[in-house]
mmCIF file of N, CA and C in Angstrom:
data_model
loop_
_atom_site.group_PDB
_atom_site.id
_atom_site.type_symbol
_atom_site.label_atom_id
_atom_site.label_comp_id
_atom_site.label_asym_id
_atom_site.label_seq_id
_atom_site.Cartn_x
_atom_site.Cartn_y
_atom_site.Cartn_z
ATOM 1 N N UNK A 1 135.898 73.772 -27.432
ATOM 2 C CA UNK A 1 135.593 75.692 -27.440
ATOM 3 C C UNK A 1 136.976 76.102 -27.671
ATOM 4 N N UNK A 2 136.916 77.463 -28.598
ATOM 5 C CA UNK A 2 138.003 78.791 -28.975
ATOM 6 C C UNK A 2 137.312 79.642 -28.443
ATOM 7 N N UNK A 3 138.270 80.178 -28.012
ATOM 8 C CA UNK A 3 138.876 81.377 -27.666
ATOM 9 C C UNK A 3 138.436 82.497 -27.979
ATOM 10 N N UNK A 4 138.582 83.488 -28.707
ATOM 11 C CA UNK A 4 138.933 84.487 -29.568
ATOM 12 C C UNK A 4 138.581 86.609 -28.500
ATOM 13 N N UNK A 5 140.012 86.386 -28.987
ATOM 14 C CA UNK A 5 140.313 87.990 -28.434
ATOM 15 C C UNK A 5 141.497 88.739 -29.060
ATOM 16 N N UNK A 6 139.440 90.349 -28.798
ATOM 17 C CA UNK A 6 140.199 91.319 -29.825
ATOM 18 C C UNK A 6 140.774 92.227 -28.774
ATOM 19 N N UNK A 7 142.318 93.463 -29.287
ATOM 20 C CA UNK A 7 143.132 94.339 -28.614
ATOM 21 C C UNK A 7 142.783 96.042 -29.885
ATOM 22 N N UNK A 8 142.999 96.696 -29.437
ATOM 23 C CA UNK A 8 144.034 97.199 -30.228
ATOM 24 C C UNK A 8 143.081 98.648 -30.469
ATOM 25 N N UNK A 9 141.534 98.212 -29.882
ATOM 26 C CA UNK A 9 140.836 99.526 -30.072
ATOM 27 C C UNK A 9 141.110 100.892 -29.153
ATOM 28 N N UNK A 10 140.687 101.781 -29.930
ATOM 29 C CA UNK A 10 140.781 103.388 -28.633
ATOM 30 C C UNK A 10 140.241 104.448 -29.038
ATOM 31 N N UNK A 11 140.696 105.709 -29.089
ATOM 32 C CA UNK A 11 139.871 106.700 -29.050
ATOM 33 C C UNK A 11 140.835 107.452 -30.396
ATOM 34 N N UNK A 12 140.527 107.923 -31.711
ATOM 35 C CA UNK A 12 141.400 108.386 -33.190
ATOM 36 C C UNK A 12 141.241 109.407 -33.618
ATOM 37 N N UNK A 13 141.451 111.114 -34.304
ATOM 38 C CA UNK A 13 141.191 111.650 -34.168
ATOM 39 C C UNK A 13 140.912 111.068 -35.779
ATOM 40 N N UNK A 14 139.727 112.329 -36.903
ATOM 41 C CA UNK A 14 139.401 111.472 -37.739
ATOM 42 C C UNK A 14 140.791 112.499 -39.462
ATOM 43 N N UNK A 15 140.662 111.050 -39.913
ATOM 44 C CA UNK A 15 141.811 110.990 -40.478
ATOM 45 C C UNK A 15 143.132 110.000 -40.245
ATOM 46 N N UNK A 16 143.366 110.111 -38.939
ATOM 47 C CA UNK A 16 144.402 109.140 -37.546
ATOM 48 C C UNK A 16 144.201 107.394 -38.744
ATOM 49 N N UNK A 17 145.294 107.050 -37.995
ATOM 50 C CA UNK A 17 144.705 105.101 -37.855
ATOM 51 C C UNK A 17 144.582 104.347 -36.059
ATOM 52 N N UNK A 18 144.651 103.653 -36.465
ATOM 53 C CA UNK A 18 145.255 102.317 -35.906
ATOM 54 C C UNK A 18 144.983 101.506 -36.694
ATOM 55 N N UNK A 19 145.341 100.071 -35.809
ATOM 56 C CA UNK A 19 145.704 99.036 -35.934
ATOM 57 C C UNK A 19 145.159 97.791 -34.682
ATOM 58 N N UNK A 20 143.954 97.084 -35.399
ATOM 59 C CA UNK A 20 143.237 96.239 -34.226
ATOM 60 C C UNK A 20 144.443 94.326 -34.438
ATOM 61 N N UNK A 21 144.279 94.091 -33.203
ATOM 62 C CA UNK A 21 144.432 92.800 -33.640
ATOM 63 C C UNK A 21 143.504 91.446 -32.731
ATOM 64 N N UNK A 22 143.414 89.897 -33.617
ATOM 65 C CA UNK A 22 142.753 89.038 -32.387
ATOM 66 C C UNK A 22 144.031 87.738 -32.986
ATOM 67 N N UNK A 23 143.100 86.696 -31.926
ATOM 68 C CA UNK A 23 143.921 86.126 -31.453
ATOM 69 C C UNK A 23 142.792 85.083 -30.743
ATOM 70 N N UNK A 24 142.769 83.526 -31.759
ATOM 71 C CA UNK A 24 142.083 82.729 -31.346
ATOM 72 C C UNK A 24 143.612 81.463 -30.401
ATOM 73 N N UNK A 25 142.472 80.853 -29.361
ATOM 74 C CA UNK A 25 142.767 79.969 -28.997
ATOM 75 C C UNK A 25 142.220 78.949 -28.298
ATOM 76 N N UNK A 26 142.494 77.212 -27.911
ATOM 77 C CA UNK A 26 141.466 76.373 -27.545
ATOM 78 C C UNK A 26 141.935 75.861 -28.604
ATOM 79 N N UNK A 27 140.449 74.858 -29.354
ATOM 80 C CA UNK A 27 140.805 73.579 -30.083
ATOM 81 C C UNK A 27 140.451 74.288 -31.572
ATOM 82 N N UNK A 28 141.374 75.596 -31.925
ATOM 83 C CA UNK A 28 141.783 76.366 -32.968
ATOM 84 C C UNK A 28 141.973 75.275 -33.995
ATOM 85 N N UNK A 29 142.432 73.718 -34.249
ATOM 86 C CA UNK A 29 142.858 73.513 -35.217
ATOM 87 C C UNK A 29 141.655 72.873 -36.900
ATOM 88 N N UNK A 30 142.180 73.080 -37.465
ATOM 89 C CA UNK A 30 141.605 73.648 -38.399
ATOM 90 C C UNK A 30 140.249 74.134 -39.543
ATOM 91 N N UNK A 31 140.556 75.887 -38.554
ATOM 92 C CA UNK A 31 140.363 76.600 -38.304
ATOM 93 C C UNK A 31 141.026 77.002 -40.126
ATOM 94 N N UNK A 32 139.424 77.591 -40.725
ATOM 95 C CA UNK A 32 139.466 78.259 -42.335
ATOM 96 C C UNK A 32 139.419 79.594 -42.557
ATOM 97 N N UNK A 33 139.812 80.357 -41.538
ATOM 98 C CA UNK A 33 139.171 81.607 -42.251
ATOM 99 C C UNK A 33 139.287 82.243 -40.091
ATOM 100 N N UNK A 34 139.486 83.487 -41.120
ATOM 101 C CA UNK A 34 139.033 85.125 -39.385
ATOM 102 C C UNK A 34 138.649 86.040 -40.740
ATOM 103 N N UNK A 35 137.573 86.712 -39.786
ATOM 104 C CA UNK A 35 137.161 87.928 -40.265
ATOM 105 C C UNK A 35 136.819 88.978 -39.321
ATOM 106 N N UNK A 36 136.471 89.800 -39.727
ATOM 107 C CA UNK A 36 136.250 91.126 -39.062
ATOM 108 C C UNK A 36 134.785 92.052 -39.631
ATOM 109 N N UNK A 37 133.765 91.866 -38.006
ATOM 110 C CA UNK A 37 132.862 92.662 -37.785
ATOM 111 C C UNK A 37 133.168 94.062 -37.133
ATOM 112 N N UNK A 38 132.234 94.931 -37.163
ATOM 113 C CA UNK A 38 131.721 95.896 -35.934
ATOM 114 C C UNK A 38 130.097 95.773 -36.588
ATOM 115 N N UNK A 39 130.026 97.124 -34.737
ATOM 116 C CA UNK A 39 128.725 97.508 -35.131
ATOM 117 C C UNK A 39 128.344 98.637 -34.183
ATOM 118 N N UNK A 40 127.798 99.397 -34.853
ATOM 119 C CA UNK A 40 127.402 100.546 -34.215
ATOM 120 C C UNK A 40 126.513 100.993 -33.548
ATOM 121 N N UNK A 41 126.508 101.630 -32.464
ATOM 122 C CA UNK A 41 125.243 101.935 -32.035
ATOM 123 C C UNK A 41 124.553 101.743 -33.021
ATOM 124 N N UNK A 42 123.094 101.222 -32.517
ATOM 125 C CA UNK A 42 121.843 101.349 -32.849
ATOM 126 C C UNK A 42 121.868 100.080 -34.699
ATOM 127 N N UNK A 43 123.041 100.145 -35.116
ATOM 128 C CA UNK A 43 122.557 99.528 -36.363
ATOM 129 C C UNK A 43 122.951 97.866 -35.975
ATOM 130 N N UNK A 44 122.867 97.052 -37.350
ATOM 131 C CA UNK A 44 122.894 95.512 -36.567
ATOM 132 C C UNK A 44 124.617 95.290 -37.197
ATOM 133 N N UNK A 45 125.268 93.621 -36.608
ATOM 134 C CA UNK A 45 127.153 93.979 -37.034
ATOM 135 C C UNK A 45 126.881 93.585 -38.301
ATOM 136 N N UNK A 46 127.598 94.550 -39.084
ATOM 137 C CA UNK A 46 128.247 94.483 -40.322
ATOM 138 C C UNK A 46 129.542 93.769 -39.937
ATOM 139 N N UNK A 47 129.997 93.135 -41.998
ATOM 140 C CA UNK A 47 130.982 92.595 -42.034
ATOM 141 C C UNK A 47 131.982 93.598 -42.518
ATOM 142 N N UNK A 48 133.421 93.415 -42.616
ATOM 143 C CA UNK A 48 133.733 94.320 -42.499
ATOM 144 C C UNK A 48 135.119 93.706 -43.348
ATOM 145 N N UNK A 49 135.667 92.821 -43.338
ATOM 146 C CA UNK A 49 136.345 92.174 -43.527
ATOM 147 C C UNK A 49 137.005 90.703 -43.027
ATOM 148 N N UNK A 50 137.743 90.197 -44.353
ATOM 149 C CA UNK A 50 138.218 89.004 -43.475
ATOM 150 C C UNK A 50 139.086 88.340 -44.835
ATOM 151 N N UNK A 51 139.942 86.632 -43.848
ATOM 152 C CA UNK A 51 141.546 86.233 -44.581
ATOM 153 C C UNK A 51 141.194 84.657 -44.577
ATOM 154 N N UNK A 52 141.665 84.153 -45.423
ATOM 155 C CA UNK A 52 140.944 82.499 -45.678
ATOM 156 C C UNK A 52 142.379 82.408 -45.480
ATOM 157 N N UNK A 53 142.720 80.640 -45.156
ATOM 158 C CA UNK A 53 143.762 80.226 -44.769
ATOM 159 C C UNK A 53 144.475 79.934 -46.387
ATOM 160 N N UNK A 54 143.166 79.759 -47.116
ATOM 161 C CA UNK A 54 143.935 79.683 -48.779
ATOM 162 C C UNK A 54 144.745 81.729 -48.956
ATOM 163 N N UNK A 55 144.834 82.328 -48.703
ATOM 164 C CA UNK A 55 145.221 83.240 -48.207
ATOM 165 C C UNK A 55 143.891 84.906 -49.312
ATOM 166 N N UNK A 56 143.021 84.199 -49.335
ATOM 167 C CA UNK A 56 142.219 85.015 -49.866
ATOM 168 C C UNK A 56 142.046 85.860 -49.305
ATOM 169 N N UNK A 57 141.453 87.604 -49.487
ATOM 170 C CA UNK A 57 141.172 89.000 -48.519
ATOM 171 C C UNK A 57 140.084 89.395 -49.434
ATOM 172 N N UNK A 58 138.339 89.528 -48.426
ATOM 173 C CA UNK A 58 137.502 89.924 -49.165
ATOM 174 C C UNK A 58 137.730 91.588 -48.182
ATOM 175 N N UNK A 59 136.972 92.262 -48.624
ATOM 176 C CA UNK A 59 136.715 94.300 -47.871
ATOM 177 C C UNK A 59 135.126 94.112 -47.939
ATOM 178 N N UNK A 60 134.471 95.278 -47.180
ATOM 179 C CA UNK A 60 133.527 95.288 -47.588
ATOM 180 C C UNK A 60 133.309 96.559 -48.055
ATOM 181 N N UNK A 61 133.093 97.414 -48.633
ATOM 182 C CA UNK A 61 133.085 98.362 -50.232
ATOM 183 C C UNK A 61 133.079 99.519 -49.054
ATOM 184 N N UNK A 62 132.856 99.907 -47.723
ATOM 185 C CA UNK A 62 132.648 101.048 -46.827
ATOM 186 C C UNK A 62 134.501 100.702 -46.737
ATOM 187 N N UNK A 63 135.466 100.215 -46.515
ATOM 188 C CA UNK A 63 136.442 100.485 -45.948
ATOM 189 C C UNK A 63 137.206 100.098 -47.290
ATOM 190 N N UNK A 64 137.242 99.291 -48.491
ATOM 191 C CA UNK A 64 137.757 98.962 -49.304
ATOM 192 C C UNK A 64 138.883 101.301 -49.763
ATOM 193 N N UNK A 65 140.241 100.435 -49.825
ATOM 194 C CA UNK A 65 141.408 101.083 -49.845
ATOM 195 C C UNK A 65 141.324 101.959 -48.390
ATOM 196 N N UNK A 66 141.019 101.534 -47.640
ATOM 197 C CA UNK A 66 141.665 101.729 -45.960
ATOM 198 C C UNK A 66 141.766 101.445 -45.645
ATOM 199 N N UNK A 67 141.128 100.067 -45.176
ATOM 200 C CA UNK A 67 141.535 99.191 -44.221
ATOM 201 C C UNK A 67 142.420 97.982 -45.009
ATOM 202 N N UNK A 68 143.292 97.331 -44.632
ATOM 203 C CA UNK A 68 143.825 96.176 -44.613
ATOM 204 C C UNK A 68 143.989 95.032 -43.614
ATOM 205 N N UNK A 69 143.650 93.925 -44.152
ATOM 206 C CA UNK A 69 143.346 92.367 -42.718
ATOM 207 C C UNK A 69 145.052 91.596 -43.083
ATOM 208 N N UNK A 70 145.022 91.065 -43.070
ATOM 209 C CA UNK A 70 146.266 89.942 -42.489
ATOM 210 C C UNK A 70 146.402 89.499 -41.202
ATOM 211 N N UNK A 71 147.499 88.403 -42.213
ATOM 212 C CA UNK A 71 146.948 87.234 -40.476
ATOM 213 C C UNK A 71 147.580 86.507 -41.069
ATOM 214 N N UNK A 72 147.643 85.514 -40.088
ATOM 215 C CA UNK A 72 148.610 84.317 -40.362
ATOM 216 C C UNK A 72 147.607 82.807 -39.669
ATOM 217 N N UNK A 73 146.934 82.584 -40.053
ATOM 218 C CA UNK A 73 145.815 81.115 -40.298
ATOM 219 C C UNK A 73 146.174 79.903 -39.242
ATOM 220 N N UNK A 74 147.352 79.417 -39.913
ATOM 221 C CA UNK A 74 148.097 78.803 -39.084
ATOM 222 C C UNK A 74 148.847 79.537 -37.716
ATOM 223 N N UNK A 75 148.340 80.474 -37.221
ATOM 224 C CA UNK A 75 149.251 80.551 -36.664
ATOM 225 C C UNK A 75 147.412 81.524 -35.082
ATOM 226 N N UNK A 76 146.261 81.293 -36.004
ATOM 227 C CA UNK A 76 145.547 81.669 -35.787
ATOM 228 C C UNK A 76 145.226 83.458 -34.973
ATOM 229 N N UNK A 77 146.469 83.975 -35.790
ATOM 230 C CA UNK A 77 145.860 85.258 -35.787
ATOM 231 C C UNK A 77 145.639 86.892 -37.185
ATOM 232 N N UNK A 78 145.089 87.531 -36.670
ATOM 233 C CA UNK A 78 145.062 88.361 -37.500
ATOM 234 C C UNK A 78 145.234 90.000 -37.062
ATOM 235 N N UNK A 79 144.817 90.614 -38.049
ATOM 236 C CA UNK A 79 145.148 92.271 -37.542
ATOM 237 C C UNK A 79 144.355 93.138 -38.343
ATOM 238 N N UNK A 80 143.732 94.019 -38.301
ATOM 239 C CA UNK A 80 143.542 95.157 -39.243
ATOM 240 C C UNK A 80 143.713 95.780 -38.672
ATOM 241 N N UNK A 81 144.555 96.207 -40.031
ATOM 242 C CA UNK A 81 145.265 98.030 -40.678
ATOM 243 C C UNK A 81 144.111 98.715 -41.103
ATOM 244 N N UNK A 82 143.599 100.592 -39.871
ATOM 245 C CA UNK A 82 143.048 101.263 -39.999
ATOM 246 C C UNK A 82 143.367 102.441 -40.580
ATOM 247 N N UNK A 83 143.095 102.961 -41.527
ATOM 248 C CA UNK A 83 143.759 103.918 -41.870
ATOM 249 C C UNK A 83 142.673 104.765 -42.724
ATOM 250 N N UNK A 84 142.634 106.548 -42.573
ATOM 251 C CA UNK A 84 142.374 107.179 -43.102
ATOM 252 C C UNK A 84 140.748 107.061 -42.568
ATOM 253 N N UNK A 85 140.974 106.759 -40.850
ATOM 254 C CA UNK A 85 139.750 106.548 -40.368
ATOM 255 C C UNK A 85 138.606 107.712 -40.483
ATOM 256 N N UNK A 86 137.193 107.444 -40.276
ATOM 257 C CA UNK A 86 136.495 108.172 -40.060
ATOM 258 C C UNK A 86 135.651 108.207 -38.780
ATOM 259 N N UNK A 87 134.485 109.385 -38.972
ATOM 260 C CA UNK A 87 133.828 108.973 -37.643
ATOM 261 C C UNK A 87 132.669 108.006 -38.104
ATOM 262 N N UNK A 88 132.117 108.002 -38.862
ATOM 263 C CA UNK A 88 131.189 106.564 -39.491
ATOM 264 C C UNK A 88 132.222 104.816 -38.973
ATOM 265 N N UNK A 89 133.047 105.064 -39.262
ATOM 266 C CA UNK A 89 133.965 104.229 -38.673
ATOM 267 C C UNK A 89 133.731 103.630 -37.526
ATOM 268 N N UNK A 90 133.426 104.740 -36.437
ATOM 269 C CA UNK A 90 133.133 104.199 -34.778
ATOM 270 C C UNK A 90 132.533 102.874 -34.577
ATOM 271 N N UNK A 91 132.239 101.991 -33.878
ATOM 272 C CA UNK A 91 131.967 101.316 -33.703
ATOM 273 C C UNK A 91 132.277 100.248 -32.816
ATOM 274 N N UNK A 92 131.990 99.221 -32.537
ATOM 275 C CA UNK A 92 132.930 97.960 -30.999
ATOM 276 C C UNK A 92 133.508 96.988 -32.146
ATOM 277 N N UNK A 93 134.800 96.543 -32.390
ATOM 278 C CA UNK A 93 134.987 95.667 -33.622
ATOM 279 C C UNK A 93 134.881 94.535 -32.760
ATOM 280 N N UNK A 94 134.544 93.292 -34.100
ATOM 281 C CA UNK A 94 134.584 92.243 -33.708
ATOM 282 C C UNK A 94 135.541 91.615 -34.088
ATOM 283 N N UNK A 95 136.158 90.184 -33.528
ATOM 284 C CA UNK A 95 136.540 89.067 -34.625
ATOM 285 C C UNK A 95 136.381 87.859 -34.212
ATOM 286 N N UNK A 96 135.704 87.273 -35.612
ATOM 287 C CA UNK A 96 134.738 86.262 -35.240
ATOM 288 C C UNK A 96 135.934 84.687 -36.090
ATOM 289 N N UNK A 97 135.706 83.384 -35.490
ATOM 290 C CA UNK A 97 136.855 82.858 -36.348
ATOM 291 C C UNK A 97 135.430 82.115 -36.500
ATOM 292 N N UNK A 98 134.663 80.849 -37.692
ATOM 293 C CA UNK A 98 134.251 79.633 -38.245
ATOM 294 C C UNK A 98 134.409 78.409 -37.394
ATOM 295 N N UNK A 99 133.692 77.812 -36.519
ATOM 296 C CA UNK A 99 133.210 76.557 -35.798
ATOM 297 C C UNK A 99 133.906 75.738 -36.922
ATOM 298 N N UNK A 100 135.073 75.181 -37.363
ATOM 299 C CA UNK A 100 135.429 74.095 -37.357
ATOM 300 C C UNK A 100 133.828 73.605 -37.724
ATOM 301 N N UNK A 101 133.784 72.999 -36.428
ATOM 302 C CA UNK A 101 133.279 71.839 -36.849
ATOM 303 C C UNK A 101 131.958 71.517 -36.777
ATOM 304 N N UNK A 102 131.276 72.370 -36.866
ATOM 305 C CA UNK A 102 129.925 73.311 -37.208
ATOM 306 C C UNK A 102 129.546 74.205 -38.319
ATOM 307 N N UNK A 103 129.008 73.659 -39.062
ATOM 308 C CA UNK A 103 129.368 74.857 -39.978
ATOM 309 C C UNK A 103 128.374 75.610 -39.877
ATOM 310 N N UNK A 104 128.460 77.142 -40.485
ATOM 311 C CA UNK A 104 127.432 78.334 -40.018
ATOM 312 C C UNK A 104 127.282 79.039 -38.686
ATOM 313 N N UNK A 105 128.228 78.167 -37.879
ATOM 314 C CA UNK A 105 128.658 78.686 -36.538
ATOM 315 C C UNK A 105 129.689 79.673 -36.505
ATOM 316 N N UNK A 106 129.847 80.505 -36.036
ATOM 317 C CA UNK A 106 131.675 81.045 -35.270
ATOM 318 C C UNK A 106 131.625 81.446 -33.986
ATOM 319 N N UNK A 107 132.779 81.696 -33.666
ATOM 320 C CA UNK A 107 133.291 81.908 -32.217
ATOM 321 C C UNK A 107 133.479 82.965 -32.219
ATOM 322 N N UNK A 108 133.009 84.228 -31.095
ATOM 323 C CA UNK A 108 133.179 85.993 -30.979
ATOM 324 C C UNK A 108 134.099 85.619 -30.637
ATOM 325 N N UNK A 109 134.756 86.864 -30.231
ATOM 326 C CA UNK A 109 135.928 87.618 -29.548
ATOM 327 C C UNK A 109 134.499 88.665 -28.350
ATOM 328 N N UNK A 110 135.051 89.434 -27.679
ATOM 329 C CA UNK A 110 133.858 90.143 -26.774
ATOM 330 C C UNK A 110 134.272 92.140 -27.339
ATOM 331 N N UNK A 111 134.672 92.198 -28.459
ATOM 332 C CA UNK A 111 134.746 93.202 -28.690
ATOM 333 C C UNK A 111 135.764 94.285 -28.191
ATOM 334 N N UNK A 112 136.229 95.336 -29.562
ATOM 335 C CA UNK A 112 137.113 96.196 -28.736
ATOM 336 C C UNK A 112 136.374 97.641 -30.017
ATOM 337 N N UNK A 113 136.627 98.778 -28.944
ATOM 338 C CA UNK A 113 135.462 99.963 -29.407
ATOM 339 C C UNK A 113 137.082 100.521 -30.128
ATOM 340 N N UNK A 114 136.320 101.156 -31.604
ATOM 341 C CA UNK A 114 136.997 101.841 -31.465
ATOM 342 C C UNK A 114 136.362 103.987 -31.592
ATOM 343 N N UNK A 115 136.758 104.777 -31.514
ATOM 344 C CA UNK A 115 136.052 106.069 -31.214
ATOM 345 C C UNK A 115 136.907 107.179 -32.355
ATOM 346 N N UNK A 116 135.778 107.455 -33.527
ATOM 347 C CA UNK A 116 137.506 108.145 -34.428
ATOM 348 C C UNK A 116 136.591 109.970 -34.089
ATOM 349 N N UNK A 117 136.654 110.710 -33.736
ATOM 350 C CA UNK A 117 136.451 111.775 -33.251
ATOM 351 C C UNK A 117 136.616 112.833 -34.558
ATOM 352 N N UNK A 118 135.186 113.417 -35.314
ATOM 353 C CA UNK A 118 135.494 114.975 -35.774
ATOM 354 C C UNK A 118 136.201 115.636 -35.792
#
């Protein structure tokens, strides 16, 4: 099993910044990526960003140019630097790591709330 823990959420004014952190522990050998997703009230969970063990990084169009993902897959840590936050970024942010022993399955954290006030 893999335990995923996020931290760093909070309340911020529009235009402000927050940094989220994620750490995976347990049976983490072989993890090849770390993901950030978010879910706003009444919406489905949506992809935000990912970082692969190869160093490749991808973002959702809605956050490109404002969010930066970083991390060390070998150390099972990832961060999401969020700048120029907008009220529509308000959501619970989840970190996930793929199960290296079962394709298509992810281990999810409990989520951290990000609220952007207008």
